[in-house]
């Protein structure tokens, strides 16, 4: 089957656009080998970091996987800019185990370790940023959609400002509704773009976003280009199938009365209760990944039960 036939097979219509809130598409949007993609990345960073970003250089990290069920691979975008500062950008759809804050803090520390060389002068340590676009609400007690986390004293005195974790909570931006683009700040405009870019009924709104934010215009051009890639469409379809499988398996667990047992295990908070639940799930043929999500146990521990 030639490339044109493959594209027609997976792309819903000739003008359909990929969803930038999908891992592979999000990464392709900012790492495409084009001037538009690089400009979009630079402008996005400028908007989120609140300072001019220039000389962006992509850092090598994990390549796209062929097996879309492999969740060990992170579809992050890693780069350096402004003479050595580094940033890692990722899209996260699920708050797995409700420990995303600790995860982001670890990734930021790991990024710092990768760019600072042992024995260097402490004055030369670069600033690093972990930027996460969240498709869930992380902080239910704060209405702010954009949050910056840094190490500081109780009185607000900054320790060094070297490490910064930034969360952009997309559901909070989505809740703003059909707000005029001119009333949004740059960060909010970018979030609206990610949310609406693939929606046929929102294309006029997306054009208005792009008209007021040059980087979004370049991102829109890149999205138009990569939407002719049949491989990305196939991966998006595969993701939909995997998500449907996951939801079906969770429904099966509920029908078997396992949800009640899961909740009981969480309330008891004992390791033994979680292990008993895991053993019961395994007897029913539930996958290790779903059991891990339900109990909080590691996949290795579950496999050893």
PDB file of C-alpha atoms in Angstrom:
ATOM      1  CA  UNK A   1       0.000   0.000   0.000  1.00  0.00           C
ATOM      2  CA  UNK A   2       1.517   3.359  -1.046  1.00  0.00           C
ATOM      3  CA  UNK A   3       1.758   6.403   1.232  1.00  0.00           C
ATOM      4  CA  UNK A   4      -1.295   8.122  -0.271  1.00  0.00           C
ATOM      5  CA  UNK A   5      -3.511   5.094   0.272  1.00  0.00           C
ATOM      6  CA  UNK A   6      -2.255   4.695   3.833  1.00  0.00           C
ATOM      7  CA  UNK A   7      -3.050   8.352   4.571  1.00  0.00           C
ATOM      8  CA  UNK A   8      -6.558   7.976   3.136  1.00  0.00           C
ATOM      9  CA  UNK A   9      -7.046   4.871   5.266  1.00  0.00           C
ATOM     10  CA  UNK A  10      -6.208   6.513   8.599  1.00  0.00           C
ATOM     11  CA  UNK A  11      -7.010  10.216   8.108  1.00  0.00           C
ATOM     12  CA  UNK A  12     -10.751  10.833   8.620  1.00  0.00           C
ATOM     13  CA  UNK A  13     -10.927  13.513   5.900  1.00  0.00           C
ATOM     14  CA  UNK A  14      -8.501  15.364   3.590  1.00  0.00           C
ATOM     15  CA  UNK A  15      -8.463  18.449   5.845  1.00  0.00           C
ATOM     16  CA  UNK A  16      -8.568  16.686   9.236  1.00  0.00           C
ATOM     17  CA  UNK A  17      -5.901  17.773  11.719  1.00  0.00           C
ATOM     18  CA  UNK A  18      -4.066  15.729  14.315  1.00  0.00           C
ATOM     19  CA  UNK A  19      -4.772  16.345  17.988  1.00  0.00           C
ATOM     20  CA  UNK A  20      -1.787  18.173  19.566  1.00  0.00           C
ATOM     21  CA  UNK A  21      -2.915  16.882  22.969  1.00  0.00           C
ATOM     22  CA  UNK A  22      -1.678  13.434  21.948  1.00  0.00           C
ATOM     23  CA  UNK A  23       1.849  12.506  23.027  1.00  0.00           C
ATOM     24  CA  UNK A  24       3.323  11.728  19.612  1.00  0.00           C
ATOM     25  CA  UNK A  25       1.696  14.724  17.916  1.00  0.00           C
ATOM     26  CA  UNK A  26       2.763  17.092  20.690  1.00  0.00           C
ATOM     27  CA  UNK A  27       6.373  15.993  20.302  1.00  0.00           C
ATOM     28  CA  UNK A  28       6.259  16.123  16.499  1.00  0.00           C
ATOM     29  CA  UNK A  29       4.844  19.652  16.639  1.00  0.00           C
ATOM     30  CA  UNK A  30       7.968  20.984  18.354  1.00  0.00           C
ATOM     31  CA  UNK A  31      10.631  18.691  16.872  1.00  0.00           C
ATOM     32  CA  UNK A  32       9.690  18.729  13.195  1.00  0.00           C
ATOM     33  CA  UNK A  33      12.664  19.565  10.967  1.00  0.00           C
ATOM     34  CA  UNK A  34      11.353  22.947   9.842  1.00  0.00           C
ATOM     35  CA  UNK A  35      11.864  26.628  10.588  1.00  0.00           C
ATOM     36  CA  UNK A  36       8.193  26.928  11.568  1.00  0.00           C
ATOM     37  CA  UNK A  37       8.493  24.208  14.197  1.00  0.00           C
ATOM     38  CA  UNK A  38      11.640  25.726  15.713  1.00  0.00           C
ATOM     39  CA  UNK A  39      10.034  29.180  15.829  1.00  0.00           C
ATOM     40  CA  UNK A  40       6.937  27.714  17.476  1.00  0.00           C
ATOM     41  CA  UNK A  41       9.090  26.065  20.154  1.00  0.00           C
ATOM     42  CA  UNK A  42      11.019  29.267  20.835  1.00  0.00           C
ATOM     43  CA  UNK A  43       7.837  31.349  21.091  1.00  0.00           C
ATOM     44  CA  UNK A  44       6.125  28.802  23.338  1.00  0.00           C
ATOM     45  CA  UNK A  45       9.079  28.865  25.734  1.00  0.00           C
ATOM     46  CA  UNK A  46       9.141  32.668  25.684  1.00  0.00           C
ATOM     47  CA  UNK A  47       5.453  32.733  26.637  1.00  0.00           C
ATOM     48  CA  UNK A  48       5.740  30.198  29.457  1.00  0.00           C
ATOM     49  CA  UNK A  49       9.074  31.323  30.925  1.00  0.00           C
ATOM     50  CA  UNK A  50       8.192  35.038  30.726  1.00  0.00           C
ATOM     51  CA  UNK A  51      11.486  35.965  29.114  1.00  0.00           C
ATOM     52  CA  UNK A  52      12.942  36.099  25.629  1.00  0.00           C
ATOM     53  CA  UNK A  53      14.200  32.720  24.477  1.00  0.00           C
ATOM     54  CA  UNK A  54      16.661  32.422  21.609  1.00  0.00           C
ATOM     55  CA  UNK A  55      19.134  29.954  20.136  1.00  0.00           C
ATOM     56  CA  UNK A  56      17.019  26.881  20.932  1.00  0.00           C
ATOM     57  CA  UNK A  57      18.823  23.575  20.417  1.00  0.00           C
ATOM     58  CA  UNK A  58      17.043  20.235  20.672  1.00  0.00           C
ATOM     59  CA  UNK A  59      18.719  17.686  22.938  1.00  0.00           C
ATOM     60  CA  UNK A  60      18.732  14.003  21.924  1.00  0.00           C
ATOM     61  CA  UNK A  61      16.325  11.873  23.923  1.00  0.00           C
ATOM     62  CA  UNK A  62      14.226   8.764  23.413  1.00  0.00           C
ATOM     63  CA  UNK A  63      13.054   8.248  19.818  1.00  0.00           C
ATOM     64  CA  UNK A  64       9.407   7.482  19.027  1.00  0.00           C
ATOM     65  CA  UNK A  65       8.487   3.861  19.715  1.00  0.00           C
ATOM     66  CA  UNK A  66       6.913   1.434  17.299  1.00  0.00           C
ATOM     67  CA  UNK A  67       4.896  -0.256  20.038  1.00  0.00           C
ATOM     68  CA  UNK A  68       2.385   2.343  21.237  1.00  0.00           C
ATOM     69  CA  UNK A  69       1.536   0.237  24.278  1.00  0.00           C
ATOM     70  CA  UNK A  70       5.019   0.869  25.682  1.00  0.00           C
ATOM     71  CA  UNK A  71       4.372   3.487  28.338  1.00  0.00           C
ATOM     72  CA  UNK A  72       7.977   3.402  29.515  1.00  0.00           C
ATOM     73  CA  UNK A  73       8.837   5.840  26.744  1.00  0.00           C
ATOM     74  CA  UNK A  74       8.240   9.539  27.439  1.00  0.00           C
ATOM     75  CA  UNK A  75       7.307  11.687  24.458  1.00  0.00           C
ATOM     76  CA  UNK A  76       9.015  14.734  25.926  1.00  0.00           C
ATOM     77  CA  UNK A  77      10.761  17.609  24.170  1.00  0.00           C
ATOM     78  CA  UNK A  78      14.181  18.420  25.631  1.00  0.00           C
ATOM     79  CA  UNK A  79      16.264  21.419  24.595  1.00  0.00           C
ATOM     80  CA  UNK A  80      18.796  24.028  25.646  1.00  0.00           C
ATOM     81  CA  UNK A  81      18.646  27.772  25.033  1.00  0.00           C
ATOM     82  CA  UNK A  82      20.184  31.121  25.989  1.00  0.00           C
ATOM     83  CA  UNK A  83      23.733  29.850  26.496  1.00  0.00           C
ATOM     84  CA  UNK A  84      23.079  26.706  28.481  1.00  0.00           C
ATOM     85  CA  UNK A  85      19.705  26.870  30.217  1.00  0.00           C
ATOM     86  CA  UNK A  86      17.741  23.650  29.721  1.00  0.00           C
ATOM     87  CA  UNK A  87      14.079  22.708  29.595  1.00  0.00           C
ATOM     88  CA  UNK A  88      12.079  19.515  29.332  1.00  0.00           C
ATOM     89  CA  UNK A  89       8.500  19.806  28.039  1.00  0.00           C
ATOM     90  CA  UNK A  90       5.904  17.074  28.204  1.00  0.00           C
ATOM     91  CA  UNK A  91       2.193  16.497  27.907  1.00  0.00           C
ATOM     92  CA  UNK A  92       0.631  14.381  30.653  1.00  0.00           C
ATOM     93  CA  UNK A  93      -2.884  13.009  30.238  1.00  0.00           C
ATOM     94  CA  UNK A  94      -3.313  11.062  33.503  1.00  0.00           C
ATOM     95  CA  UNK A  95      -2.286  11.771  37.113  1.00  0.00           C
ATOM     96  CA  UNK A  96      -1.076   8.202  37.614  1.00  0.00           C
ATOM     97  CA  UNK A  97      -0.905   7.181  41.283  1.00  0.00           C
ATOM     98  CA  UNK A  98      -1.659  10.841  42.180  1.00  0.00           C
ATOM     99  CA  UNK A  99       2.070  11.475  42.609  1.00  0.00           C
ATOM    100  CA  UNK A 100       2.697  13.773  39.674  1.00  0.00           C
ATOM    101  CA  UNK A 101       4.284  16.502  41.794  1.00  0.00           C
ATOM    102  CA  UNK A 102       7.028  14.173  43.014  1.00  0.00           C
ATOM    103  CA  UNK A 103       7.525  12.869  39.479  1.00  0.00           C
ATOM    104  CA  UNK A 104       7.962  16.364  38.034  1.00  0.00           C
ATOM    105  CA  UNK A 105      10.391  17.322  40.796  1.00  0.00           C
ATOM    106  CA  UNK A 106      12.483  14.229  40.067  1.00  0.00           C
ATOM    107  CA  UNK A 107      12.539  14.918  36.316  1.00  0.00           C
ATOM    108  CA  UNK A 108      13.674  18.495  36.932  1.00  0.00           C
ATOM    109  CA  UNK A 109      16.501  17.286  39.179  1.00  0.00           C
ATOM    110  CA  UNK A 110      17.506  14.681  36.600  1.00  0.00           C
ATOM    111  CA  UNK A 111      17.614  17.360  33.908  1.00  0.00           C
ATOM    112  CA  UNK A 112      19.913  19.489  36.074  1.00  0.00           C
ATOM    113  CA  UNK A 113      22.200  16.514  36.629  1.00  0.00           C
ATOM    114  CA  UNK A 114      22.424  15.936  32.876  1.00  0.00           C
ATOM    115  CA  UNK A 115      23.500  19.477  31.978  1.00  0.00           C
ATOM    116  CA  UNK A 116      25.803  20.365  34.894  1.00  0.00           C
ATOM    117  CA  UNK A 117      29.217  18.749  34.704  1.00  0.00           C
ATOM    118  CA  UNK A 118      31.006  17.610  37.836  1.00  0.00           C
ATOM    119  CA  UNK A 119      33.787  19.868  39.035  1.00  0.00           C
ATOM    120  CA  UNK A 120      32.418  23.024  37.412  1.00  0.00           C
ATOM    121  CA  UNK A 121      32.177  26.320  39.266  1.00  0.00           C
ATOM    122  CA  UNK A 122      28.842  26.608  41.111  1.00  0.00           C
ATOM    123  CA  UNK A 123      28.449  30.049  39.549  1.00  0.00           C
ATOM    124  CA  UNK A 124      28.173  28.322  36.173  1.00  0.00           C
ATOM    125  CA  UNK A 125      25.295  26.026  37.091  1.00  0.00           C
ATOM    126  CA  UNK A 126      22.516  26.547  34.496  1.00  0.00           C
ATOM    127  CA  UNK A 127      18.861  27.132  35.236  1.00  0.00           C
ATOM    128  CA  UNK A 128      16.598  24.204  34.342  1.00  0.00           C
ATOM    129  CA  UNK A 129      12.845  24.005  33.828  1.00  0.00           C
ATOM    130  CA  UNK A 130      10.359  21.136  33.797  1.00  0.00           C
ATOM    131  CA  UNK A 131       7.237  22.240  31.895  1.00  0.00           C
ATOM    132  CA  UNK A 132       4.226  19.928  32.034  1.00  0.00           C
ATOM    133  CA  UNK A 133       0.957  20.480  30.193  1.00  0.00           C
ATOM    134  CA  UNK A 134      -1.576  18.572  32.264  1.00  0.00           C
ATOM    135  CA  UNK A 135      -4.819  17.199  30.885  1.00  0.00           C
ATOM    136  CA  UNK A 136      -6.102  16.953  34.459  1.00  0.00           C
ATOM    137  CA  UNK A 137      -6.424  19.298  37.438  1.00  0.00           C
ATOM    138  CA  UNK A 138      -3.395  19.060  39.721  1.00  0.00           C
ATOM    139  CA  UNK A 139      -4.329  21.668  42.348  1.00  0.00           C
ATOM    140  CA  UNK A 140      -8.067  21.717  43.041  1.00  0.00           C
ATOM    141  CA  UNK A 141      -7.645  24.458  45.662  1.00  0.00           C
ATOM    142  CA  UNK A 142      -6.178  27.012  43.257  1.00  0.00           C
ATOM    143  CA  UNK A 143      -8.042  28.474  40.293  1.00  0.00           C
ATOM    144  CA  UNK A 144      -4.815  29.511  38.562  1.00  0.00           C
ATOM    145  CA  UNK A 145      -4.178  27.459  35.429  1.00  0.00           C
ATOM    146  CA  UNK A 146      -0.433  28.153  35.368  1.00  0.00           C
ATOM    147  CA  UNK A 147       1.765  27.438  38.400  1.00  0.00           C
ATOM    148  CA  UNK A 148       5.506  27.922  38.955  1.00  0.00           C
ATOM    149  CA  UNK A 149       7.151  25.873  41.725  1.00  0.00           C
ATOM    150  CA  UNK A 150      10.591  26.722  43.144  1.00  0.00           C
ATOM    151  CA  UNK A 151      12.560  26.035  46.325  1.00  0.00           C
ATOM    152  CA  UNK A 152      12.147  28.902  48.766  1.00  0.00           C
ATOM    153  CA  UNK A 153      12.088  29.732  52.463  1.00  0.00           C
ATOM    154  CA  UNK A 154       8.831  30.082  54.411  1.00  0.00           C
ATOM    155  CA  UNK A 155       9.139  33.864  54.162  1.00  0.00           C
ATOM    156  CA  UNK A 156       9.431  33.628  50.368  1.00  0.00           C
ATOM    157  CA  UNK A 157      13.209  34.055  50.092  1.00  0.00           C
ATOM    158  CA  UNK A 158      14.424  32.090  47.070  1.00  0.00           C
ATOM    159  CA  UNK A 159      17.102  29.445  47.624  1.00  0.00           C
ATOM    160  CA  UNK A 160      18.740  29.799  44.214  1.00  0.00           C
ATOM    161  CA  UNK A 161      16.061  29.773  41.514  1.00  0.00           C
ATOM    162  CA  UNK A 162      18.004  27.164  39.586  1.00  0.00           C
ATOM    163  CA  UNK A 163      15.184  24.600  39.344  1.00  0.00           C
ATOM    164  CA  UNK A 164      11.632  25.497  38.309  1.00  0.00           C
ATOM    165  CA  UNK A 165       8.676  23.184  37.749  1.00  0.00           C
ATOM    166  CA  UNK A 166       5.838  24.695  35.700  1.00  0.00           C
ATOM    167  CA  UNK A 167       2.358  23.187  35.370  1.00  0.00           C
ATOM    168  CA  UNK A 168      -0.192  24.319  32.783  1.00  0.00           C
ATOM    169  CA  UNK A 169      -3.534  22.763  33.731  1.00  0.00           C
ATOM    170  CA  UNK A 170      -5.512  22.509  30.485  1.00  0.00           C
ATOM    171  CA  UNK A 171      -8.948  21.759  32.047  1.00  0.00           C
ATOM    172  CA  UNK A 172      -8.840  25.106  33.867  1.00  0.00           C
ATOM    173  CA  UNK A 173      -8.155  26.887  30.566  1.00  0.00           C
ATOM    174  CA  UNK A 174     -10.886  24.885  28.853  1.00  0.00           C
ATOM    175  CA  UNK A 175     -13.323  26.012  31.558  1.00  0.00           C
ATOM    176  CA  UNK A 176     -12.863  29.631  30.439  1.00  0.00           C
ATOM    177  CA  UNK A 177     -15.131  28.819  27.497  1.00  0.00           C
ATOM    178  CA  UNK A 178     -15.364  30.858  24.303  1.00  0.00           C
ATOM    179  CA  UNK A 179     -13.370  33.800  25.633  1.00  0.00           C
ATOM    180  CA  UNK A 180     -12.092  36.362  23.069  1.00  0.00           C
ATOM    181  CA  UNK A 181      -8.419  35.680  22.230  1.00  0.00           C
ATOM    182  CA  UNK A 182      -7.472  39.303  22.861  1.00  0.00           C
ATOM    183  CA  UNK A 183      -8.456  38.918  26.526  1.00  0.00           C
ATOM    184  CA  UNK A 184      -6.041  35.997  27.032  1.00  0.00           C
ATOM    185  CA  UNK A 185      -2.367  36.185  27.932  1.00  0.00           C
ATOM    186  CA  UNK A 186       0.231  34.344  25.846  1.00  0.00           C
ATOM    187  CA  UNK A 187       0.257  31.204  28.015  1.00  0.00           C
ATOM    188  CA  UNK A 188      -3.525  30.939  27.885  1.00  0.00           C
ATOM    189  CA  UNK A 189      -3.532  31.397  24.102  1.00  0.00           C
ATOM    190  CA  UNK A 190      -1.108  28.511  23.695  1.00  0.00           C
ATOM    191  CA  UNK A 191      -3.234  26.291  25.919  1.00  0.00           C
ATOM    192  CA  UNK A 192      -6.340  27.194  23.909  1.00  0.00           C
ATOM    193  CA  UNK A 193      -4.464  26.272  20.742  1.00  0.00           C
ATOM    194  CA  UNK A 194      -3.571  22.834  22.077  1.00  0.00           C
ATOM    195  CA  UNK A 195      -7.189  22.271  23.117  1.00  0.00           C
ATOM    196  CA  UNK A 196      -8.895  23.504  19.925  1.00  0.00           C
ATOM    197  CA  UNK A 197      -6.417  23.058  17.063  1.00  0.00           C
ATOM    198  CA  UNK A 198      -7.911  19.801  15.730  1.00  0.00           C
ATOM    199  CA  UNK A 199     -11.580  20.766  16.215  1.00  0.00           C
ATOM    200  CA  UNK A 200     -13.228  21.522  12.824  1.00  0.00           C
ATOM    201  CA  UNK A 201     -15.781  23.761  14.526  1.00  0.00           C
ATOM    202  CA  UNK A 202     -13.091  25.884  16.198  1.00  0.00           C
ATOM    203  CA  UNK A 203     -10.893  26.717  13.215  1.00  0.00           C
ATOM    204  CA  UNK A 204     -11.969  30.364  13.050  1.00  0.00           C
ATOM    205  CA  UNK A 205     -11.132  30.739  16.737  1.00  0.00           C
ATOM    206  CA  UNK A 206      -7.742  29.095  16.169  1.00  0.00           C
ATOM    207  CA  UNK A 207      -7.064  31.528  13.311  1.00  0.00           C
ATOM    208  CA  UNK A 208      -7.759  34.429  15.682  1.00  0.00           C
ATOM    209  CA  UNK A 209      -5.352  32.935  18.221  1.00  0.00           C
ATOM    210  CA  UNK A 210      -2.686  32.651  15.527  1.00  0.00           C
ATOM    211  CA  UNK A 211      -3.276  36.202  14.301  1.00  0.00           C
ATOM    212  CA  UNK A 212      -2.416  37.579  17.729  1.00  0.00           C
ATOM    213  CA  UNK A 213       0.465  35.229  18.534  1.00  0.00           C
ATOM    214  CA  UNK A 214       3.095  34.643  15.851  1.00  0.00           C
ATOM    215  CA  UNK A 215       4.399  31.460  17.431  1.00  0.00           C
ATOM    216  CA  UNK A 216       0.941  29.905  17.309  1.00  0.00           C
ATOM    217  CA  UNK A 217       0.737  30.742  13.617  1.00  0.00           C
ATOM    218  CA  UNK A 218       3.976  28.802  13.061  1.00  0.00           C
ATOM    219  CA  UNK A 219       2.667  25.930  15.192  1.00  0.00           C
ATOM    220  CA  UNK A 220      -0.510  25.871  13.075  1.00  0.00           C
ATOM    221  CA  UNK A 221       1.583  25.631   9.892  1.00  0.00           C
ATOM    222  CA  UNK A 222       3.544  22.754  11.416  1.00  0.00           C
ATOM    223  CA  UNK A 223       0.361  20.966  12.468  1.00  0.00           C
ATOM    224  CA  UNK A 224      -1.004  21.308   8.926  1.00  0.00           C
ATOM    225  CA  UNK A 225       2.196  19.733   7.603  1.00  0.00           C
ATOM    226  CA  UNK A 226       2.508  16.798   9.991  1.00  0.00           C
ATOM    227  CA  UNK A 227      -1.202  16.009   9.584  1.00  0.00           C
ATOM    228  CA  UNK A 228      -0.286  14.518   6.201  1.00  0.00           C
ATOM    229  CA  UNK A 229       1.846  11.871   7.960  1.00  0.00           C
ATOM    230  CA  UNK A 230      -0.088   8.596   7.944  1.00  0.00           C
ATOM    231  CA  UNK A 231       2.150   7.121  10.669  1.00  0.00           C
ATOM    232  CA  UNK A 232       0.985   9.738  13.183  1.00  0.00           C
ATOM    233  CA  UNK A 233      -2.646   9.099  12.259  1.00  0.00           C
ATOM    234  CA  UNK A 234      -2.159   5.371  12.775  1.00  0.00           C
ATOM    235  CA  UNK A 235      -0.577   5.957  16.178  1.00  0.00           C
ATOM    236  CA  UNK A 236      -3.462   8.214  17.161  1.00  0.00           C
ATOM    237  CA  UNK A 237      -5.898   5.455  16.181  1.00  0.00           C
ATOM    238  CA  UNK A 238      -3.852   2.890  18.100  1.00  0.00           C
ATOM    239  CA  UNK A 239      -3.962   5.135  21.175  1.00  0.00           C
ATOM    240  CA  UNK A 240      -7.760   5.283  20.914  1.00  0.00           C
ATOM    241  CA  UNK A 241      -7.924   1.490  20.788  1.00  0.00           C
ATOM    242  CA  UNK A 242      -5.630   1.151  23.821  1.00  0.00           C
ATOM    243  CA  UNK A 243      -7.720   3.679  25.765  1.00  0.00           C
ATOM    244  CA  UNK A 244     -10.931   1.812  24.897  1.00  0.00           C
ATOM    245  CA  UNK A 245      -9.317  -1.448  26.019  1.00  0.00           C
ATOM    246  CA  UNK A 246      -8.332   0.162  29.325  1.00  0.00           C
ATOM    247  CA  UNK A 247     -11.819   1.539  29.959  1.00  0.00           C
ATOM    248  CA  UNK A 248     -13.413  -1.788  29.065  1.00  0.00           C
ATOM    249  CA  UNK A 249     -11.111  -3.637  31.454  1.00  0.00           C
ATOM    250  CA  UNK A 250     -11.896  -1.181  34.258  1.00  0.00           C
ATOM    251  CA  UNK A 251     -15.620  -1.646  33.619  1.00  0.00           C
ATOM    252  CA  UNK A 252     -15.154  -5.408  33.822  1.00  0.00           C
ATOM    253  CA  UNK A 253     -13.419  -4.989  37.170  1.00  0.00           C
ATOM    254  CA  UNK A 254     -16.332  -2.942  38.489  1.00  0.00           C
ATOM    255  CA  UNK A 255     -18.838  -5.512  37.318  1.00  0.00           C
ATOM    256  CA  UNK A 256     -16.910  -8.193  39.203  1.00  0.00           C
ATOM    257  CA  UNK A 257     -17.172  -6.181  42.390  1.00  0.00           C
ATOM    258  CA  UNK A 258     -13.479  -5.442  42.430  1.00  0.00           C
ATOM    259  CA  UNK A 259     -13.902  -1.698  42.705  1.00  0.00           C
ATOM    260  CA  UNK A 260     -15.295  -2.105  46.200  1.00  0.00           C
ATOM    261  CA  UNK A 261     -12.343  -4.267  47.155  1.00  0.00           C
ATOM    262  CA  UNK A 262      -9.940  -1.724  45.691  1.00  0.00           C
ATOM    263  CA  UNK A 263     -11.470   1.075  47.731  1.00  0.00           C
ATOM    264  CA  UNK A 264     -11.371  -1.038  50.867  1.00  0.00           C
ATOM    265  CA  UNK A 265      -7.686  -1.734  50.294  1.00  0.00           C
ATOM    266  CA  UNK A 266      -6.983   1.975  49.857  1.00  0.00           C
ATOM    267  CA  UNK A 267      -8.882   2.859  53.038  1.00  0.00           C
ATOM    268  CA  UNK A 268      -7.066   0.241  55.072  1.00  0.00           C
ATOM    269  CA  UNK A 269      -3.827   1.525  53.617  1.00  0.00           C
ATOM    270  CA  UNK A 270      -2.011  -1.708  54.334  1.00  0.00           C
ATOM    271  CA  UNK A 271       0.462  -3.357  52.037  1.00  0.00           C
ATOM    272  CA  UNK A 272      -1.066  -6.747  52.793  1.00  0.00           C
ATOM    273  CA  UNK A 273      -4.505  -5.612  51.656  1.00  0.00           C
ATOM    274  CA  UNK A 274      -3.074  -4.306  48.392  1.00  0.00           C
ATOM    275  CA  UNK A 275      -1.248  -7.577  47.792  1.00  0.00           C
ATOM    276  CA  UNK A 276      -4.413  -9.581  48.425  1.00  0.00           C
ATOM    277  CA  UNK A 277      -6.307  -7.392  45.949  1.00  0.00           C
ATOM    278  CA  UNK A 278      -3.529  -7.841  43.400  1.00  0.00           C
ATOM    279  CA  UNK A 279      -3.647 -11.635  43.784  1.00  0.00           C
ATOM    280  CA  UNK A 280      -7.417 -11.613  43.258  1.00  0.00           C
ATOM    281  CA  UNK A 281      -7.061  -9.442  40.155  1.00  0.00           C
ATOM    282  CA  UNK A 282      -4.426 -11.791  38.721  1.00  0.00           C
ATOM    283  CA  UNK A 283      -6.709 -14.800  39.222  1.00  0.00           C
ATOM    284  CA  UNK A 284      -9.350 -13.006  37.151  1.00  0.00           C
ATOM    285  CA  UNK A 285      -6.844 -12.397  34.356  1.00  0.00           C
ATOM    286  CA  UNK A 286      -6.569  -8.629  34.799  1.00  0.00           C
ATOM    287  CA  UNK A 287      -3.406  -7.175  33.222  1.00  0.00           C
ATOM    288  CA  UNK A 288      -0.453  -6.228  35.407  1.00  0.00           C
ATOM    289  CA  UNK A 289      -0.636  -2.612  34.184  1.00  0.00           C
ATOM    290  CA  UNK A 290      -4.270  -2.217  35.280  1.00  0.00           C
ATOM    291  CA  UNK A 291      -3.549  -3.892  38.645  1.00  0.00           C
ATOM    292  CA  UNK A 292      -0.674  -1.468  39.208  1.00  0.00           C
ATOM    293  CA  UNK A 293      -2.933   1.456  38.433  1.00  0.00           C
ATOM    294  CA  UNK A 294      -5.615   0.145  40.793  1.00  0.00           C
ATOM    295  CA  UNK A 295      -3.432  -0.778  43.772  1.00  0.00           C
ATOM    296  CA  UNK A 296      -0.385   1.456  43.534  1.00  0.00           C
ATOM    297  CA  UNK A 297       1.943  -1.555  43.674  1.00  0.00           C
ATOM    298  CA  UNK A 298       4.838  -1.743  41.234  1.00  0.00           C
ATOM    299  CA  UNK A 299       4.545  -4.012  38.197  1.00  0.00           C
ATOM    300  CA  UNK A 300       7.596  -5.988  39.354  1.00  0.00           C
ATOM    301  CA  UNK A 301       6.033  -6.636  42.760  1.00  0.00           C
ATOM    302  CA  UNK A 302       2.745  -7.710  41.180  1.00  0.00           C
ATOM    303  CA  UNK A 303       4.543 -10.086  38.811  1.00  0.00           C
ATOM    304  CA  UNK A 304       6.245 -11.714  41.803  1.00  0.00           C
ATOM    305  CA  UNK A 305       3.009 -12.448  43.681  1.00  0.00           C
TER     306      UNK A 305
END
